């Protein structure tokens, strides 16, 4: 029997029966793991408060390959996420993205930090949900080495004007004569995404229209890369705006 102390955030809870559940946890040390949480559905179980989606804490595990939850020390329950449908959906987009893109057991520290920080923003600043989502979609792709190429043209290095989702990056007008040209504001958002950290990006002013377009393009990009229909999740979210 081995024991592990990990820091992480619950992505999903899957009920097995009235008492027990499986948790998918994004951990700093071990990547995304599946953990058996015996008795965690029972309200008086000491594991119960740590077994909800988006709980962030220190998890004590035992086992080898099949992990069993022994103890949870909650650092932040991100309580508002479960009280507010819009915030919950935004955080669900993050968890579904991670389930789709991150193979089990593959530790990825930058992706871990980005994910926890993004969910913390949803929890604290619901007015920044769209900006933080855009940053997450771009940053998560970068953290797994699949960042869109650009914003210079992939073929010649000139200023790119077209984001070619199929080619996975930017092209200039000569190299993508049929592409849909981005506005200066949209290009600027892509420049910021490729150079700024999360907080600096959130502190920039973004008009809703260009931001929504960049978000839709990143959604298409994700659909291509990870076969996850981000844009239909976004549509659900937009009903709250
Ligand atoms: Zn070119």
mmCIF file with all atom_site columns, C-alpha atoms in Angstrom, residues 12-227:
data_model
loop_
_atom_site.group_PDB
_atom_site.id
_atom_site.type_symbol
_atom_site.label_atom_id
_atom_site.label_alt_id
_atom_site.label_comp_id
_atom_site.label_asym_id
_atom_site.label_entity_id
_atom_site.label_seq_id
_atom_site.pdbx_PDB_ins_code
_atom_site.Cartn_x
_atom_site.Cartn_y
_atom_site.Cartn_z
_atom_site.occupancy
_atom_site.B_iso_or_equiv
_atom_site.pdbx_formal_charge
_atom_site.auth_seq_id
_atom_site.auth_comp_id
_atom_site.auth_asym_id
_atom_site.auth_atom_id
_atom_site.pdbx_PDB_model_num
ATOM 1   C CA . UNK A 1 12  ? -16.337 15.393 -11.577 1.00 0.00 ? 12  UNK A CA 1
ATOM 2   C CA . UNK A 1 13  ? -18.205 13.195 -9.172  1.00 0.00 ? 13  UNK A CA 1
ATOM 3   C CA . UNK A 1 14  ? -19.677 9.956  -10.422 1.00 0.00 ? 14  UNK A CA 1
ATOM 4   C CA . UNK A 1 15  ? -22.096 8.196  -8.120  1.00 0.00 ? 15  UNK A CA 1
ATOM 5   C CA . UNK A 1 16  ? -21.639 4.426  -7.926  1.00 0.00 ? 16  UNK A CA 1
ATOM 6   C CA . UNK A 1 17  ? -24.364 3.698  -5.376  1.00 0.00 ? 17  UNK A CA 1
ATOM 7   C CA . UNK A 1 18  ? -26.099 5.462  -2.488  1.00 0.00 ? 18  UNK A CA 1
ATOM 8   C CA . UNK A 1 19  ? -22.891 5.534  -0.428  1.00 0.00 ? 19  UNK A CA 1
ATOM 9   C CA . UNK A 1 20  ? -19.896 5.613  -2.723  1.00 0.00 ? 20  UNK A CA 1
ATOM 10  C CA . UNK A 1 21  ? -18.640 7.628  -5.653  1.00 0.00 ? 21  UNK A CA 1
ATOM 11  C CA . UNK A 1 22  ? -15.702 8.072  -7.957  1.00 0.00 ? 22  UNK A CA 1
ATOM 12  C CA . UNK A 1 23  ? -14.045 11.458 -8.162  1.00 0.00 ? 23  UNK A CA 1
ATOM 13  C CA . UNK A 1 24  ? -12.019 12.750 -11.076 1.00 0.00 ? 24  UNK A CA 1
ATOM 14  C CA . UNK A 1 25  ? -9.453  15.029 -9.490  1.00 0.00 ? 25  UNK A CA 1
ATOM 15  C CA . UNK A 1 26  ? -7.021  17.317 -11.265 1.00 0.00 ? 26  UNK A CA 1
ATOM 16  C CA . UNK A 1 27  ? -3.900  17.160 -9.119  1.00 0.00 ? 27  UNK A CA 1
ATOM 17  C CA . UNK A 1 28  ? -0.722  19.190 -9.160  1.00 0.00 ? 28  UNK A CA 1
ATOM 18  C CA . UNK A 1 29  ? 1.494   16.156 -8.635  1.00 0.00 ? 29  UNK A CA 1
ATOM 19  C CA . UNK A 1 30  ? -0.165  13.346 -10.606 1.00 0.00 ? 30  UNK A CA 1
ATOM 20  C CA . UNK A 1 31  ? -2.299  15.015 -13.246 1.00 0.00 ? 31  UNK A CA 1
ATOM 21  C CA . UNK A 1 32  ? -5.888  13.892 -13.615 1.00 0.00 ? 32  UNK A CA 1
ATOM 22  C CA . UNK A 1 33  ? -6.689  10.820 -11.542 1.00 0.00 ? 33  UNK A CA 1
ATOM 23  C CA . UNK A 1 34  ? -9.734  8.735  -10.685 1.00 0.00 ? 34  UNK A CA 1
ATOM 24  C CA . UNK A 1 35  ? -10.263 8.181  -6.978  1.00 0.00 ? 35  UNK A CA 1
ATOM 25  C CA . UNK A 1 36  ? -12.684 5.928  -5.148  1.00 0.00 ? 36  UNK A CA 1
ATOM 26  C CA . UNK A 1 37  ? -14.389 7.837  -2.336  1.00 0.00 ? 37  UNK A CA 1
ATOM 27  C CA . UNK A 1 38  ? -16.004 5.249  -0.078  1.00 0.00 ? 38  UNK A CA 1
ATOM 28  C CA . UNK A 1 39  ? -19.005 6.576  1.828   1.00 0.00 ? 39  UNK A CA 1
ATOM 29  C CA . UNK A 1 40  ? -18.570 10.099 0.451   1.00 0.00 ? 40  UNK A CA 1
ATOM 30  C CA . UNK A 1 41  ? -22.223 10.401 -0.623  1.00 0.00 ? 41  UNK A CA 1
ATOM 31  C CA . UNK A 1 42  ? -23.341 10.107 2.981   1.00 0.00 ? 42  UNK A CA 1
ATOM 32  C CA . UNK A 1 43  ? -23.743 13.631 4.395   1.00 0.00 ? 43  UNK A CA 1
ATOM 33  C CA . UNK A 1 44  ? -22.135 12.809 7.736   1.00 0.00 ? 44  UNK A CA 1
ATOM 34  C CA . UNK A 1 45  ? -19.086 11.181 6.126   1.00 0.00 ? 45  UNK A CA 1
ATOM 35  C CA . UNK A 1 46  ? -15.903 13.202 6.727   1.00 0.00 ? 46  UNK A CA 1
ATOM 36  C CA . UNK A 1 47  ? -15.205 12.880 2.986   1.00 0.00 ? 47  UNK A CA 1
ATOM 37  C CA . UNK A 1 48  ? -18.552 14.356 1.974   1.00 0.00 ? 48  UNK A CA 1
ATOM 38  C CA . UNK A 1 49  ? -17.621 18.028 2.053   1.00 0.00 ? 49  UNK A CA 1
ATOM 39  C CA . UNK A 1 50  ? -14.567 17.391 -0.100  1.00 0.00 ? 50  UNK A CA 1
ATOM 40  C CA . UNK A 1 51  ? -16.335 15.279 -2.698  1.00 0.00 ? 51  UNK A CA 1
ATOM 41  C CA . UNK A 1 52  ? -18.176 17.953 -4.696  1.00 0.00 ? 52  UNK A CA 1
ATOM 42  C CA . UNK A 1 53  ? -17.171 19.316 -8.078  1.00 0.00 ? 53  UNK A CA 1
ATOM 43  C CA . UNK A 1 54  ? -14.640 22.180 -7.925  1.00 0.00 ? 54  UNK A CA 1
ATOM 44  C CA . UNK A 1 55  ? -13.651 21.676 -4.310  1.00 0.00 ? 55  UNK A CA 1
ATOM 45  C CA . UNK A 1 56  ? -10.003 22.672 -4.080  1.00 0.00 ? 56  UNK A CA 1
ATOM 46  C CA . UNK A 1 57  ? -7.948  21.045 -1.352  1.00 0.00 ? 57  UNK A CA 1
ATOM 47  C CA . UNK A 1 58  ? -5.340  18.644 -0.105  1.00 0.00 ? 58  UNK A CA 1
ATOM 48  C CA . UNK A 1 59  ? -6.276  15.052 -0.788  1.00 0.00 ? 59  UNK A CA 1
ATOM 49  C CA . UNK A 1 60  ? -4.787  12.091 1.063   1.00 0.00 ? 60  UNK A CA 1
ATOM 50  C CA . UNK A 1 61  ? -4.906  8.926  -1.017  1.00 0.00 ? 61  UNK A CA 1
ATOM 51  C CA . UNK A 1 62  ? -3.903  5.323  -0.676  1.00 0.00 ? 62  UNK A CA 1
ATOM 52  C CA . UNK A 1 63  ? -3.429  2.573  -3.208  1.00 0.00 ? 63  UNK A CA 1
ATOM 53  C CA . UNK A 1 64  ? -1.398  1.922  -6.303  1.00 0.00 ? 64  UNK A CA 1
ATOM 54  C CA . UNK A 1 65  ? -3.093  2.607  -9.605  1.00 0.00 ? 65  UNK A CA 1
ATOM 55  C CA . UNK A 1 66  ? -6.481  2.326  -7.920  1.00 0.00 ? 66  UNK A CA 1
ATOM 56  C CA . UNK A 1 67  ? -6.611  5.249  -5.564  1.00 0.00 ? 67  UNK A CA 1
ATOM 57  C CA . UNK A 1 68  ? -8.788  5.495  -2.539  1.00 0.00 ? 68  UNK A CA 1
ATOM 58  C CA . UNK A 1 69  ? -9.643  8.756  -0.830  1.00 0.00 ? 69  UNK A CA 1
ATOM 59  C CA . UNK A 1 70  ? -8.646  8.742  2.847   1.00 0.00 ? 70  UNK A CA 1
ATOM 60  C CA . UNK A 1 71  ? -8.966  12.366 3.843   1.00 0.00 ? 71  UNK A CA 1
ATOM 61  C CA . UNK A 1 72  ? -9.661  15.806 2.391   1.00 0.00 ? 72  UNK A CA 1
ATOM 62  C CA . UNK A 1 73  ? -8.569  19.131 3.741   1.00 0.00 ? 73  UNK A CA 1
ATOM 63  C CA . UNK A 1 74  ? -10.576 21.767 1.893   1.00 0.00 ? 74  UNK A CA 1
ATOM 64  C CA . UNK A 1 75  ? -8.525  24.842 0.956   1.00 0.00 ? 75  UNK A CA 1
ATOM 65  C CA . UNK A 1 76  ? -11.381 26.574 -0.857  1.00 0.00 ? 76  UNK A CA 1
ATOM 66  C CA . UNK A 1 77  ? -14.769 25.042 -1.567  1.00 0.00 ? 77  UNK A CA 1
ATOM 67  C CA . UNK A 1 78  ? -15.443 27.590 -4.366  1.00 0.00 ? 78  UNK A CA 1
ATOM 68  C CA . UNK A 1 79  ? -18.894 27.655 -2.883  1.00 0.00 ? 79  UNK A CA 1
ATOM 69  C CA . UNK A 1 80  ? -20.456 30.251 -5.222  1.00 0.00 ? 80  UNK A CA 1
ATOM 70  C CA . UNK A 1 81  ? -19.885 27.979 -8.209  1.00 0.00 ? 81  UNK A CA 1
ATOM 71  C CA . UNK A 1 82  ? -22.467 25.548 -6.920  1.00 0.00 ? 82  UNK A CA 1
ATOM 72  C CA . UNK A 1 83  ? -24.910 28.312 -5.985  1.00 0.00 ? 83  UNK A CA 1
ATOM 73  C CA . UNK A 1 84  ? -25.020 30.078 -9.318  1.00 0.00 ? 84  UNK A CA 1
ATOM 74  C CA . UNK A 1 85  ? -25.869 28.374 -12.607 1.00 0.00 ? 85  UNK A CA 1
ATOM 75  C CA . UNK A 1 86  ? -23.783 30.660 -14.796 1.00 0.00 ? 86  UNK A CA 1
ATOM 76  C CA . UNK A 1 87  ? -20.656 30.190 -12.720 1.00 0.00 ? 87  UNK A CA 1
ATOM 77  C CA . UNK A 1 88  ? -21.286 26.472 -12.470 1.00 0.00 ? 88  UNK A CA 1
ATOM 78  C CA . UNK A 1 89  ? -21.572 26.134 -16.253 1.00 0.00 ? 89  UNK A CA 1
ATOM 79  C CA . UNK A 1 90  ? -18.409 28.169 -16.755 1.00 0.00 ? 90  UNK A CA 1
ATOM 80  C CA . UNK A 1 91  ? -16.503 25.912 -14.366 1.00 0.00 ? 91  UNK A CA 1
ATOM 81  C CA . UNK A 1 92  ? -18.036 22.846 -16.047 1.00 0.00 ? 92  UNK A CA 1
ATOM 82  C CA . UNK A 1 93  ? -16.540 24.015 -19.318 1.00 0.00 ? 93  UNK A CA 1
ATOM 83  C CA . UNK A 1 94  ? -13.123 23.862 -17.653 1.00 0.00 ? 94  UNK A CA 1
ATOM 84  C CA . UNK A 1 95  ? -13.706 20.409 -16.184 1.00 0.00 ? 95  UNK A CA 1
ATOM 85  C CA . UNK A 1 96  ? -15.109 18.995 -19.429 1.00 0.00 ? 96  UNK A CA 1
ATOM 86  C CA . UNK A 1 97  ? -12.193 20.474 -21.337 1.00 0.00 ? 97  UNK A CA 1
ATOM 87  C CA . UNK A 1 98  ? -9.710  18.831 -19.011 1.00 0.00 ? 98  UNK A CA 1
ATOM 88  C CA . UNK A 1 99  ? -11.498 15.483 -19.207 1.00 0.00 ? 99  UNK A CA 1
ATOM 89  C CA . UNK A 1 100 ? -11.272 15.703 -23.005 1.00 0.00 ? 100 UNK A CA 1
ATOM 90  C CA . UNK A 1 101 ? -7.713  16.935 -23.460 1.00 0.00 ? 101 UNK A CA 1
ATOM 91  C CA . UNK A 1 102 ? -5.634  15.690 -20.552 1.00 0.00 ? 102 UNK A CA 1
ATOM 92  C CA . UNK A 1 103 ? -4.808  11.966 -20.494 1.00 0.00 ? 103 UNK A CA 1
ATOM 93  C CA . UNK A 1 104 ? -5.148  10.311 -17.101 1.00 0.00 ? 104 UNK A CA 1
ATOM 94  C CA . UNK A 1 105 ? -2.032  10.345 -14.937 1.00 0.00 ? 105 UNK A CA 1
ATOM 95  C CA . UNK A 1 106 ? -0.139  12.958 -16.913 1.00 0.00 ? 106 UNK A CA 1
ATOM 96  C CA . UNK A 1 107 ? 1.091   15.695 -14.568 1.00 0.00 ? 107 UNK A CA 1
ATOM 97  C CA . UNK A 1 108 ? 1.011   19.149 -16.134 1.00 0.00 ? 108 UNK A CA 1
ATOM 98  C CA . UNK A 1 109 ? 1.827   21.904 -13.675 1.00 0.00 ? 109 UNK A CA 1
ATOM 99  C CA . UNK A 1 110 ? 1.077   24.928 -15.921 1.00 0.00 ? 110 UNK A CA 1
ATOM 100 C CA . UNK A 1 111 ? -2.279  23.449 -16.924 1.00 0.00 ? 111 UNK A CA 1
ATOM 101 C CA . UNK A 1 112 ? -3.051  22.661 -13.305 1.00 0.00 ? 112 UNK A CA 1
ATOM 102 C CA . UNK A 1 113 ? -2.343  26.211 -12.197 1.00 0.00 ? 113 UNK A CA 1
ATOM 103 C CA . UNK A 1 114 ? -4.236  27.741 -15.095 1.00 0.00 ? 114 UNK A CA 1
ATOM 104 C CA . UNK A 1 115 ? -7.282  25.573 -14.372 1.00 0.00 ? 115 UNK A CA 1
ATOM 105 C CA . UNK A 1 116 ? -7.419  26.308 -10.647 1.00 0.00 ? 116 UNK A CA 1
ATOM 106 C CA . UNK A 1 117 ? -6.830  30.031 -11.223 1.00 0.00 ? 117 UNK A CA 1
ATOM 107 C CA . UNK A 1 118 ? -9.530  30.179 -13.896 1.00 0.00 ? 118 UNK A CA 1
ATOM 108 C CA . UNK A 1 119 ? -12.090 28.488 -11.674 1.00 0.00 ? 119 UNK A CA 1
ATOM 109 C CA . UNK A 1 120 ? -11.105 30.838 -8.829  1.00 0.00 ? 120 UNK A CA 1
ATOM 110 C CA . UNK A 1 121 ? -11.837 33.793 -11.129 1.00 0.00 ? 121 UNK A CA 1
ATOM 111 C CA . UNK A 1 122 ? -15.289 32.365 -11.956 1.00 0.00 ? 122 UNK A CA 1
ATOM 112 C CA . UNK A 1 123 ? -15.905 31.990 -8.238  1.00 0.00 ? 123 UNK A CA 1
ATOM 113 C CA . UNK A 1 124 ? -14.879 35.524 -7.330  1.00 0.00 ? 124 UNK A CA 1
ATOM 114 C CA . UNK A 1 125 ? -15.550 37.630 -10.434 1.00 0.00 ? 125 UNK A CA 1
ATOM 115 C CA . UNK A 1 126 ? -18.546 36.406 -12.451 1.00 0.00 ? 126 UNK A CA 1
ATOM 116 C CA . UNK A 1 127 ? -18.301 39.564 -14.586 1.00 0.00 ? 127 UNK A CA 1
ATOM 117 C CA . UNK A 1 128 ? -14.997 38.211 -15.960 1.00 0.00 ? 128 UNK A CA 1
ATOM 118 C CA . UNK A 1 129 ? -16.326 34.822 -17.049 1.00 0.00 ? 129 UNK A CA 1
ATOM 119 C CA . UNK A 1 130 ? -16.004 35.443 -20.797 1.00 0.00 ? 130 UNK A CA 1
ATOM 120 C CA . UNK A 1 131 ? -12.486 36.912 -20.585 1.00 0.00 ? 131 UNK A CA 1
ATOM 121 C CA . UNK A 1 132 ? -11.283 34.149 -18.281 1.00 0.00 ? 132 UNK A CA 1
ATOM 122 C CA . UNK A 1 133 ? -12.830 31.475 -20.509 1.00 0.00 ? 133 UNK A CA 1
ATOM 123 C CA . UNK A 1 134 ? -11.063 32.863 -23.577 1.00 0.00 ? 134 UNK A CA 1
ATOM 124 C CA . UNK A 1 135 ? -7.790  32.905 -21.679 1.00 0.00 ? 135 UNK A CA 1
ATOM 125 C CA . UNK A 1 136 ? -8.321  29.353 -20.458 1.00 0.00 ? 136 UNK A CA 1
ATOM 126 C CA . UNK A 1 137 ? -9.060  28.004 -23.952 1.00 0.00 ? 137 UNK A CA 1
ATOM 127 C CA . UNK A 1 138 ? -5.888  29.546 -25.305 1.00 0.00 ? 138 UNK A CA 1
ATOM 128 C CA . UNK A 1 139 ? -3.717  28.879 -22.250 1.00 0.00 ? 139 UNK A CA 1
ATOM 129 C CA . UNK A 1 140 ? -4.761  25.236 -21.904 1.00 0.00 ? 140 UNK A CA 1
ATOM 130 C CA . UNK A 1 141 ? -3.857  24.619 -25.543 1.00 0.00 ? 141 UNK A CA 1
ATOM 131 C CA . UNK A 1 142 ? -0.468  26.234 -24.909 1.00 0.00 ? 142 UNK A CA 1
ATOM 132 C CA . UNK A 1 143 ? 0.087   24.239 -21.710 1.00 0.00 ? 143 UNK A CA 1
ATOM 133 C CA . UNK A 1 144 ? -0.274  21.006 -23.683 1.00 0.00 ? 144 UNK A CA 1
ATOM 134 C CA . UNK A 1 145 ? 2.017   22.216 -26.485 1.00 0.00 ? 145 UNK A CA 1
ATOM 135 C CA . UNK A 1 146 ? -0.803  22.748 -28.981 1.00 0.00 ? 146 UNK A CA 1
ATOM 136 C CA . UNK A 1 147 ? -0.871  26.533 -28.965 1.00 0.00 ? 147 UNK A CA 1
ATOM 137 C CA . UNK A 1 148 ? -2.174  28.097 -32.166 1.00 0.00 ? 148 UNK A CA 1
ATOM 138 C CA . UNK A 1 149 ? 0.797   29.280 -34.270 1.00 0.00 ? 149 UNK A CA 1
ATOM 139 C CA . UNK A 1 150 ? 0.989   33.044 -34.671 1.00 0.00 ? 150 UNK A CA 1
ATOM 140 C CA . UNK A 1 151 ? -0.078  35.776 -34.707 1.00 0.00 ? 151 UNK A CA 1
ATOM 141 C CA . UNK A 1 152 ? 2.514   35.991 -37.511 1.00 0.00 ? 152 UNK A CA 1
ATOM 142 C CA . UNK A 1 153 ? 1.821   34.090 -40.720 1.00 0.00 ? 153 UNK A CA 1
ATOM 143 C CA . UNK A 1 154 ? 2.936   30.449 -40.349 1.00 0.00 ? 154 UNK A CA 1
ATOM 144 C CA . UNK A 1 155 ? 4.143   30.408 -43.958 1.00 0.00 ? 155 UNK A CA 1
ATOM 145 C CA . UNK A 1 156 ? 6.111   33.648 -44.289 1.00 0.00 ? 156 UNK A CA 1
ATOM 146 C CA . UNK A 1 157 ? 6.287   35.421 -40.920 1.00 0.00 ? 157 UNK A CA 1
ATOM 147 C CA . UNK A 1 158 ? 4.420   38.531 -42.123 1.00 0.00 ? 158 UNK A CA 1
ATOM 148 C CA . UNK A 1 159 ? 1.565   39.858 -40.027 1.00 0.00 ? 159 UNK A CA 1
ATOM 149 C CA . UNK A 1 160 ? -1.160  37.257 -39.988 1.00 0.00 ? 160 UNK A CA 1
ATOM 150 C CA . UNK A 1 161 ? -4.727  38.313 -40.589 1.00 0.00 ? 161 UNK A CA 1
ATOM 151 C CA . UNK A 1 162 ? -6.538  35.032 -40.738 1.00 0.00 ? 162 UNK A CA 1
ATOM 152 C CA . UNK A 1 163 ? -6.875  32.393 -38.075 1.00 0.00 ? 163 UNK A CA 1
ATOM 153 C CA . UNK A 1 164 ? -7.059  29.132 -39.955 1.00 0.00 ? 164 UNK A CA 1
ATOM 154 C CA . UNK A 1 165 ? -8.580  26.624 -37.574 1.00 0.00 ? 165 UNK A CA 1
ATOM 155 C CA . UNK A 1 166 ? -7.791  23.669 -39.838 1.00 0.00 ? 166 UNK A CA 1
ATOM 156 C CA . UNK A 1 167 ? -4.117  24.639 -40.189 1.00 0.00 ? 167 UNK A CA 1
ATOM 157 C CA . UNK A 1 168 ? -3.917  25.460 -36.483 1.00 0.00 ? 168 UNK A CA 1
ATOM 158 C CA . UNK A 1 169 ? -2.647  29.013 -36.738 1.00 0.00 ? 169 UNK A CA 1
ATOM 159 C CA . UNK A 1 170 ? -2.375  32.341 -38.484 1.00 0.00 ? 170 UNK A CA 1
ATOM 160 C CA . UNK A 1 171 ? -1.822  33.074 -42.136 1.00 0.00 ? 171 UNK A CA 1
ATOM 161 C CA . UNK A 1 172 ? -1.340  36.310 -44.050 1.00 0.00 ? 172 UNK A CA 1
ATOM 162 C CA . UNK A 1 173 ? -3.684  37.346 -46.832 1.00 0.00 ? 173 UNK A CA 1
ATOM 163 C CA . UNK A 1 174 ? -1.331  35.985 -49.514 1.00 0.00 ? 174 UNK A CA 1
ATOM 164 C CA . UNK A 1 175 ? -1.261  32.557 -47.938 1.00 0.00 ? 175 UNK A CA 1
ATOM 165 C CA . UNK A 1 176 ? -4.950  32.370 -47.071 1.00 0.00 ? 176 UNK A CA 1
ATOM 166 C CA . UNK A 1 177 ? -6.760  34.283 -49.784 1.00 0.00 ? 177 UNK A CA 1
ATOM 167 C CA . UNK A 1 178 ? -10.117 32.731 -48.884 1.00 0.00 ? 178 UNK A CA 1
ATOM 168 C CA . UNK A 1 179 ? -9.860  33.116 -45.119 1.00 0.00 ? 179 UNK A CA 1
ATOM 169 C CA . UNK A 1 180 ? -11.949 35.335 -42.919 1.00 0.00 ? 180 UNK A CA 1
ATOM 170 C CA . UNK A 1 181 ? -9.969  38.415 -42.013 1.00 0.00 ? 181 UNK A CA 1
ATOM 171 C CA . UNK A 1 182 ? -9.713  39.297 -38.322 1.00 0.00 ? 182 UNK A CA 1
ATOM 172 C CA . UNK A 1 183 ? -10.213 42.851 -37.102 1.00 0.00 ? 183 UNK A CA 1
ATOM 173 C CA . UNK A 1 184 ? -7.324  44.749 -35.493 1.00 0.00 ? 184 UNK A CA 1
ATOM 174 C CA . UNK A 1 185 ? -9.021  44.329 -32.118 1.00 0.00 ? 185 UNK A CA 1
ATOM 175 C CA . UNK A 1 186 ? -9.300  40.572 -32.567 1.00 0.00 ? 186 UNK A CA 1
ATOM 176 C CA . UNK A 1 187 ? -5.647  40.317 -33.573 1.00 0.00 ? 187 UNK A CA 1
ATOM 177 C CA . UNK A 1 188 ? -4.711  42.361 -30.534 1.00 0.00 ? 188 UNK A CA 1
ATOM 178 C CA . UNK A 1 189 ? -6.575  39.889 -28.310 1.00 0.00 ? 189 UNK A CA 1
ATOM 179 C CA . UNK A 1 190 ? -4.591  37.019 -29.849 1.00 0.00 ? 190 UNK A CA 1
ATOM 180 C CA . UNK A 1 191 ? -1.358  38.974 -29.296 1.00 0.00 ? 191 UNK A CA 1
ATOM 181 C CA . UNK A 1 192 ? -2.282  39.484 -25.663 1.00 0.00 ? 192 UNK A CA 1
ATOM 182 C CA . UNK A 1 193 ? -3.186  35.816 -25.249 1.00 0.00 ? 193 UNK A CA 1
ATOM 183 C CA . UNK A 1 194 ? 0.205   34.748 -26.538 1.00 0.00 ? 194 UNK A CA 1
ATOM 184 C CA . UNK A 1 195 ? 2.159   37.163 -24.321 1.00 0.00 ? 195 UNK A CA 1
ATOM 185 C CA . UNK A 1 196 ? 0.232   38.038 -21.143 1.00 0.00 ? 196 UNK A CA 1
ATOM 186 C CA . UNK A 1 197 ? -0.472  36.109 -17.960 1.00 0.00 ? 197 UNK A CA 1
ATOM 187 C CA . UNK A 1 198 ? -4.051  35.549 -16.797 1.00 0.00 ? 198 UNK A CA 1
ATOM 188 C CA . UNK A 1 199 ? -4.322  38.552 -14.476 1.00 0.00 ? 199 UNK A CA 1
ATOM 189 C CA . UNK A 1 200 ? -2.754  40.988 -16.951 1.00 0.00 ? 200 UNK A CA 1
ATOM 190 C CA . UNK A 1 201 ? -5.085  39.716 -19.642 1.00 0.00 ? 201 UNK A CA 1
ATOM 191 C CA . UNK A 1 202 ? -8.112  40.211 -17.382 1.00 0.00 ? 202 UNK A CA 1
ATOM 192 C CA . UNK A 1 203 ? -6.967  43.762 -16.662 1.00 0.00 ? 203 UNK A CA 1
ATOM 193 C CA . UNK A 1 204 ? -7.037  44.691 -20.350 1.00 0.00 ? 204 UNK A CA 1
ATOM 194 C CA . UNK A 1 205 ? -10.218 46.260 -21.710 1.00 0.00 ? 205 UNK A CA 1
ATOM 195 C CA . UNK A 1 206 ? -11.991 44.071 -24.264 1.00 0.00 ? 206 UNK A CA 1
ATOM 196 C CA . UNK A 1 207 ? -15.042 45.001 -26.290 1.00 0.00 ? 207 UNK A CA 1
ATOM 197 C CA . UNK A 1 208 ? -17.653 42.217 -26.177 1.00 0.00 ? 208 UNK A CA 1
ATOM 198 C CA . UNK A 1 209 ? -17.877 41.642 -29.942 1.00 0.00 ? 209 UNK A CA 1
ATOM 199 C CA . UNK A 1 210 ? -14.224 40.896 -30.761 1.00 0.00 ? 210 UNK A CA 1
ATOM 200 C CA . UNK A 1 211 ? -13.905 38.877 -27.579 1.00 0.00 ? 211 UNK A CA 1
ATOM 201 C CA . UNK A 1 212 ? -16.924 36.756 -28.521 1.00 0.00 ? 212 UNK A CA 1
ATOM 202 C CA . UNK A 1 213 ? -15.469 36.160 -31.980 1.00 0.00 ? 213 UNK A CA 1
ATOM 203 C CA . UNK A 1 214 ? -12.089 35.090 -30.602 1.00 0.00 ? 214 UNK A CA 1
ATOM 204 C CA . UNK A 1 215 ? -13.905 32.790 -28.200 1.00 0.00 ? 215 UNK A CA 1
ATOM 205 C CA . UNK A 1 216 ? -15.855 31.203 -31.058 1.00 0.00 ? 216 UNK A CA 1
ATOM 206 C CA . UNK A 1 217 ? -12.648 30.709 -33.087 1.00 0.00 ? 217 UNK A CA 1
ATOM 207 C CA . UNK A 1 218 ? -10.944 29.063 -30.128 1.00 0.00 ? 218 UNK A CA 1
ATOM 208 C CA . UNK A 1 219 ? -14.049 26.908 -29.704 1.00 0.00 ? 219 UNK A CA 1
ATOM 209 C CA . UNK A 1 220 ? -13.684 25.712 -33.304 1.00 0.00 ? 220 UNK A CA 1
ATOM 210 C CA . UNK A 1 221 ? -9.999  25.127 -32.734 1.00 0.00 ? 221 UNK A CA 1
ATOM 211 C CA . UNK A 1 222 ? -10.803 22.979 -29.707 1.00 0.00 ? 222 UNK A CA 1
ATOM 212 C CA . UNK A 1 223 ? -13.384 21.061 -31.649 1.00 0.00 ? 223 UNK A CA 1
ATOM 213 C CA . UNK A 1 224 ? -10.707 20.202 -34.220 1.00 0.00 ? 224 UNK A CA 1
ATOM 214 C CA . UNK A 1 225 ? -8.036  19.336 -31.683 1.00 0.00 ? 225 UNK A CA 1
ATOM 215 C CA . UNK A 1 226 ? -9.996  17.521 -29.001 1.00 0.00 ? 226 UNK A CA 1
ATOM 216 C CA . UNK A 1 227 ? -13.365 16.855 -30.564 1.00 0.00 ? 227 UNK A CA 1
#
